[in-house]
Amino acid sequence: MSFIEAEKNWYPEGVTRCGLGKFLGWLTILAAVLAFGVVAALFIFIFGIGVTGMDNYFGFGLWITFDLAVIALGAGAFFTGLLRYIIRIDELKDIINLAVIIGFICYSGAMLILTMDIGQPVRAWFGYWHPNVHSMLTEVIFCITCYLTVLIIEVVPLVFEQKQLNKIPLLHHIAHNFHVVMPLFAGLGAFLSTFHQGSLGGMYGVLFARPYAFREGFFIWPWTFFLFVLSAIASGPCMTVLVCALMEKMTGRQLTTYRVKSLMTKIGGTMLLIYGVFKYLDTWAWITDILPRAGLTFDQMFYGLIYGKWLMFLELVVCIVIPVIFLLVPALRRRPAFMYWACILNCLGIIINRYVFTVQTIAFPVMPFDSWMTYAPNWAEWATTCMILAYGGIVMSLAYRYLPLFPQEVRLNK
Amino acid sequence: MSAAHQEFATKWGLVIDIDKCTGCGACMVACQTENNIAPEKDASNKLRTLTWMNVYELKNGKEFPQAEVAFLPRPCMQCGNPSCVPVCPVVATDKNEDGGIVSQIYPRCIGCRYCMAACPYHSRYFGWFDPVWPEGMEKTITPFTSTRPRGVVEKCHFCHHRWNQAKDAARIAGTDPNNLPDGAYTPACVEVCPTGAMAFGDLKNPKHKVYELSRSKYAFRLLERLNTDPQVYYMTKRDWVRRQGDNYLPNEKA
Ligand code: SF4
Ligand code: SF4
């Protein structure tokens, strides 16, 4: 049997995949992007973070924005897990595998970026050794590392269910037993995720000397804590659907039913509505209370194009109101164009949110005699960010080709 | 470590008379030599330099002949309620010692830069590259304060080593190291200032000059409304300068 024939034995039962040559060609493109990113990463590790576009005014930049965005968009994994295993919405079994893989890619990607982003990567473990229990970032470090472990545990049975691997008795039993305890991990994952999504928001809300980000709150948690949780679970399911649709477009095969996608986006839309209500209240309180107390006006919070008001309008109106309507009116959601555009806007809104909280917060000159500074990521930041995207693409492609991700695929493509 | 306000028996403070500052920058230079800050190859990007003490230029925004400028030297404020301390995930910066100086523990810092995002005064600096002293210049490194590797955050600490030296001198002289006379402990910037625009001492000790100065009606602190409670005071008799010490709504008076 030739290698090309043998490779086919590794596909999930009863499906077809593109030719090996085409697949390798696709992987080569991704690998080239990845390799360029690796070069940039080497530059960063050898010469220091000085090779990036960051500076003393912008200690956070593209990387942190990217991390926060992918962690929010990867929230589909824990939220779908929660709904599937704990709340028992059974239909979601047809998309949960995809959500888990996306979550794994997002979180492991974010961790890779962080190893470059912190100035002393070899000291990363200090977060455990010398933790400051008052810091939101400590909570983020704890929960993200623990949750990545949970995600790995969730991915393992998926990998071991691969047709050939599953023939090995040990792996078969591991996969089976992991499945049995999955509700436990889904619960654990939901708990950890809620906390770190929240803490990521809390990180900004606690900055009492940064009026752009500072928020009052409940007990030790600023309102941004809850808003970040809500926005993550609003966008996560929609991101999962978008990835699924993209994969369907690229492979030309139907992977889940429209019904499942519609259900996911309805859940996302509902969460977005709840988020929207609180986000509007929060913004109102910020404008009428936090800012005047600091002696600042709403207009002072914006500057030029990249820190302009249009971003806020886009985030709060275009990317919340429109997707909520599209996703919650059944007649509109039934139409793919409306549903997909709503998903795109929903995710875009969350990305803008993470961007303004990360960059605009520190760009606003708090000292009256200081001025707005601008920041633009340079090649090293873009290359490494694209490296993570390529890494995600590679993992996703391999997973699609060899792992039984979509229970409905065989039936839908008969 | 906690976000709560910290108070100590001694409170080292700086009072800077903006009306006396000519913006000569001697304090910046003194700080850099005193604290072993390596000369930078290309210091043209001012957002990348290590200037623990940084002089800002203030303008009244008017045209000639009403145009006026003022200069505001900005060290770390050693905030009583530092926004940088509670955020550090690894307790690499703390306010836990008598005197109230906010510490920075270089071997502990992981370089996440969260504290930089928290500080509204831009008092924190990051080592973007390895510090390099051109050949021969390494002889200028002093043993009094440690050098930093790249990848950690650093900032002004009121020349903390000079405080240790002052305490040692007091012990040798048989006087109380915890009750230093005015002038026994002086940071490099204060010592070098040619116009005497800066005064340093214990803000709680009536025998120290800063005690009176900080209580003057011309004294104010930067961004007081944000509740950071700085240990650095500024003085000016000019209203427009005073107004730039904090943010005010158009209908509010400074
Ligand atoms: S001025 Fe900035 S670095 Fe210094 S104590 Fe205050 S918040 Fe921290
Ligand atoms: S950069 Fe260093 S001092 Fe600052 S918050 Fe991070 S670990 Fe703490």
mmCIF file of C-alpha atoms in Angstrom, chain B residues 94-232:
data_model
loop_
_atom_site.group_PDB
_atom_site.id
_atom_site.type_symbol
_atom_site.label_atom_id
_atom_site.label_comp_id
_atom_site.label_asym_id
_atom_site.label_seq_id
_atom_site.Cartn_x
_atom_site.Cartn_y
_atom_site.Cartn_z
ATOM 1 C CA ASP B 94 5.922 47.214 47.483
ATOM 2 C CA LYS B 95 5.374 49.967 49.989
ATOM 3 C CA ASN B 96 6.240 48.263 53.213
ATOM 4 C CA GLU B 97 9.102 50.128 54.830
ATOM 5 C CA ASP B 98 9.309 53.103 57.151
ATOM 6 C CA GLY B 99 9.976 56.185 55.083
ATOM 7 C CA GLY B 100 7.292 55.220 52.601
ATOM 8 C CA ILE B 101 9.566 54.696 49.608
ATOM 9 C CA VAL B 102 7.962 52.381 47.065
ATOM 10 C CA SER B 103 10.465 49.607 46.424
ATOM 11 C CA GLN B 104 11.280 47.897 43.155
ATOM 12 C CA ILE B 105 12.812 44.439 43.455
ATOM 13 C CA TYR B 106 14.598 43.812 40.180
ATOM 14 C CA PRO B 107 15.428 40.119 40.672
ATOM 15 C CA ARG B 108 11.746 39.458 41.400
ATOM 16 C CA CYS B 109 10.162 41.451 38.572
ATOM 17 C CA ILE B 110 8.930 39.320 35.681
ATOM 18 C CA GLY B 111 8.601 42.288 33.356
ATOM 19 C CA CYS B 112 4.879 42.089 32.714
ATOM 20 C CA ARG B 113 4.649 45.913 32.715
ATOM 21 C CA TYR B 114 1.270 45.934 34.416
ATOM 22 C CA CYS B 115 2.621 48.452 36.945
ATOM 23 C CA MET B 116 3.543 50.780 34.082
ATOM 24 C CA ALA B 117 -0.021 50.662 32.875
ATOM 25 C CA ALA B 118 -1.186 51.458 36.395
ATOM 26 C CA CYS B 119 1.025 54.480 37.121
ATOM 27 C CA PRO B 120 -0.506 57.694 35.742
ATOM 28 C CA TYR B 121 2.753 59.621 36.200
ATOM 29 C CA HIS B 122 4.789 57.507 33.773
ATOM 30 C CA SER B 123 7.338 57.061 36.543
ATOM 31 C CA ARG B 124 8.120 53.503 35.558
ATOM 32 C CA TYR B 125 10.603 52.459 32.923
ATOM 33 C CA PHE B 126 11.310 49.190 31.222
ATOM 34 C CA GLY B 127 14.663 47.784 30.167
ATOM 35 C CA TRP B 128 13.984 47.232 26.483
ATOM 36 C CA PHE B 129 17.551 46.135 25.702
ATOM 37 C CA ASP B 130 20.571 44.888 27.638
ATOM 38 C CA PRO B 131 22.341 47.788 29.302
ATOM 39 C CA VAL B 132 25.740 48.316 27.686
ATOM 40 C CA TRP B 133 28.499 50.607 28.921
ATOM 41 C CA PRO B 134 30.895 51.651 26.161
ATOM 42 C CA GLU B 135 34.459 50.590 26.839
ATOM 43 C CA GLY B 136 35.946 52.618 29.645
ATOM 44 C CA MET B 137 32.620 53.934 30.806
ATOM 45 C CA GLU B 138 31.982 50.886 32.929
ATOM 46 C CA LYS B 139 34.364 52.602 35.371
ATOM 47 C CA THR B 140 31.539 55.019 36.127
ATOM 48 C CA ILE B 141 29.384 52.277 37.603
ATOM 49 C CA THR B 142 29.018 52.742 41.335
ATOM 50 C CA PRO B 143 28.734 49.899 43.834
ATOM 51 C CA PHE B 144 25.929 51.664 45.698
ATOM 52 C CA THR B 145 22.990 50.671 43.600
ATOM 53 C CA SER B 146 22.536 47.557 41.526
ATOM 54 C CA THR B 147 22.429 47.544 37.763
ATOM 55 C CA ARG B 148 19.377 45.995 36.120
ATOM 56 C CA PRO B 149 19.175 43.364 33.435
ATOM 57 C CA ARG B 150 16.913 44.013 30.485
ATOM 58 C CA GLY B 151 13.328 42.902 30.793
ATOM 59 C CA VAL B 152 12.501 44.368 34.194
ATOM 60 C CA VAL B 153 10.849 47.565 35.297
ATOM 61 C CA GLU B 154 12.846 50.191 37.150
ATOM 62 C CA LYS B 155 12.062 53.524 38.725
ATOM 63 C CA CYS B 156 13.156 56.261 41.105
ATOM 64 C CA HIS B 157 13.618 55.195 44.734
ATOM 65 C CA PHE B 158 14.732 58.516 46.230
ATOM 66 C CA CYS B 159 18.332 57.189 46.104
ATOM 67 C CA HIS B 160 17.464 54.702 48.802
ATOM 68 C CA HIS B 161 21.143 53.720 49.165
ATOM 69 C CA ARG B 162 21.918 57.250 50.325
ATOM 70 C CA TRP B 163 19.454 56.765 53.136
ATOM 71 C CA ASN B 164 21.317 53.624 54.189
ATOM 72 C CA GLN B 165 24.571 55.552 54.066
ATOM 73 C CA ALA B 166 23.082 58.337 56.180
ATOM 74 C CA LYS B 167 21.871 55.832 58.738
ATOM 75 C CA ASP B 168 25.312 54.199 58.862
ATOM 76 C CA ALA B 169 26.941 57.586 59.357
ATOM 77 C CA ALA B 170 24.521 58.303 62.204
ATOM 78 C CA ARG B 171 25.319 54.991 63.870
ATOM 79 C CA ILE B 172 29.046 55.700 63.656
ATOM 80 C CA ALA B 173 28.518 59.175 65.088
ATOM 81 C CA GLY B 174 26.425 57.661 67.867
ATOM 82 C CA THR B 175 23.234 59.507 66.886
ATOM 83 C CA ASP B 176 19.788 58.050 66.220
ATOM 84 C CA PRO B 177 19.641 56.601 62.688
ATOM 85 C CA ASN B 178 15.854 56.770 62.797
ATOM 86 C CA ASN B 179 15.803 60.465 63.521
ATOM 87 C CA LEU B 180 18.145 61.966 60.951
ATOM 88 C CA PRO B 181 18.691 65.724 60.979
ATOM 89 C CA ASP B 182 17.525 67.738 57.961
ATOM 90 C CA GLY B 183 19.975 67.320 55.095
ATOM 91 C CA ALA B 184 21.594 64.111 56.354
ATOM 92 C CA TYR B 185 19.877 62.157 53.607
ATOM 93 C CA THR B 186 19.621 63.865 50.235
ATOM 94 C CA PRO B 187 18.932 62.245 46.850
ATOM 95 C CA ALA B 188 21.334 63.030 44.016
ATOM 96 C CA CYS B 189 18.857 65.206 42.104
ATOM 97 C CA VAL B 190 18.278 67.456 45.099
ATOM 98 C CA GLU B 191 21.971 67.764 45.809
ATOM 99 C CA VAL B 192 22.824 68.792 42.274
ATOM 100 C CA CYS B 193 20.003 71.258 41.546
ATOM 101 C CA PRO B 194 21.775 74.590 40.881
ATOM 102 C CA THR B 195 18.798 76.791 41.738
ATOM 103 C CA GLY B 196 17.818 74.970 44.902
ATOM 104 C CA ALA B 197 14.398 74.251 43.470
ATOM 105 C CA MET B 198 14.150 70.959 45.322
ATOM 106 C CA ALA B 199 13.984 70.281 49.031
ATOM 107 C CA PHE B 200 14.018 66.839 50.565
ATOM 108 C CA GLY B 201 13.278 65.537 54.035
ATOM 109 C CA ASP B 202 10.795 63.935 56.372
ATOM 110 C CA LEU B 203 7.363 65.406 55.722
ATOM 111 C CA LYS B 204 6.338 64.509 59.266
ATOM 112 C CA ASN B 205 9.325 66.038 61.047
ATOM 113 C CA PRO B 206 8.771 69.727 61.942
ATOM 114 C CA LYS B 207 12.553 70.196 62.084
ATOM 115 C CA HIS B 208 12.818 69.447 58.372
ATOM 116 C CA LYS B 209 12.352 72.211 55.828
ATOM 117 C CA VAL B 210 9.900 70.193 53.755
ATOM 118 C CA TYR B 211 7.514 70.101 56.711
ATOM 119 C CA GLU B 212 6.722 73.788 56.308
ATOM 120 C CA LEU B 213 7.072 73.866 52.528
ATOM 121 C CA SER B 214 4.630 71.036 51.940
ATOM 122 C CA ARG B 215 2.078 72.836 54.096
ATOM 123 C CA SER B 216 2.433 76.123 52.226
ATOM 124 C CA LYS B 217 -0.627 77.453 50.452
ATOM 125 C CA TYR B 218 1.355 77.329 47.209
ATOM 126 C CA ALA B 219 2.017 73.620 47.560
ATOM 127 C CA PHE B 220 0.048 70.994 45.681
ATOM 128 C CA ARG B 221 0.507 67.471 44.413
ATOM 129 C CA LEU B 222 0.037 66.013 40.962
ATOM 130 C CA LEU B 223 -3.325 64.382 40.213
ATOM 131 C CA GLU B 224 -4.504 64.522 43.813
ATOM 132 C CA ARG B 225 -8.065 63.804 42.728
ATOM 133 C CA LEU B 226 -7.121 60.269 41.788
ATOM 134 C CA ASN B 227 -6.324 59.488 45.452
ATOM 135 C CA THR B 228 -2.782 58.340 44.833
ATOM 136 C CA ASP B 229 -1.593 60.507 47.756
ATOM 137 C CA PRO B 230 1.916 61.335 46.463
ATOM 138 C CA GLN B 231 4.880 62.074 48.733
ATOM 139 C CA VAL B 232 6.162 64.594 46.205
#
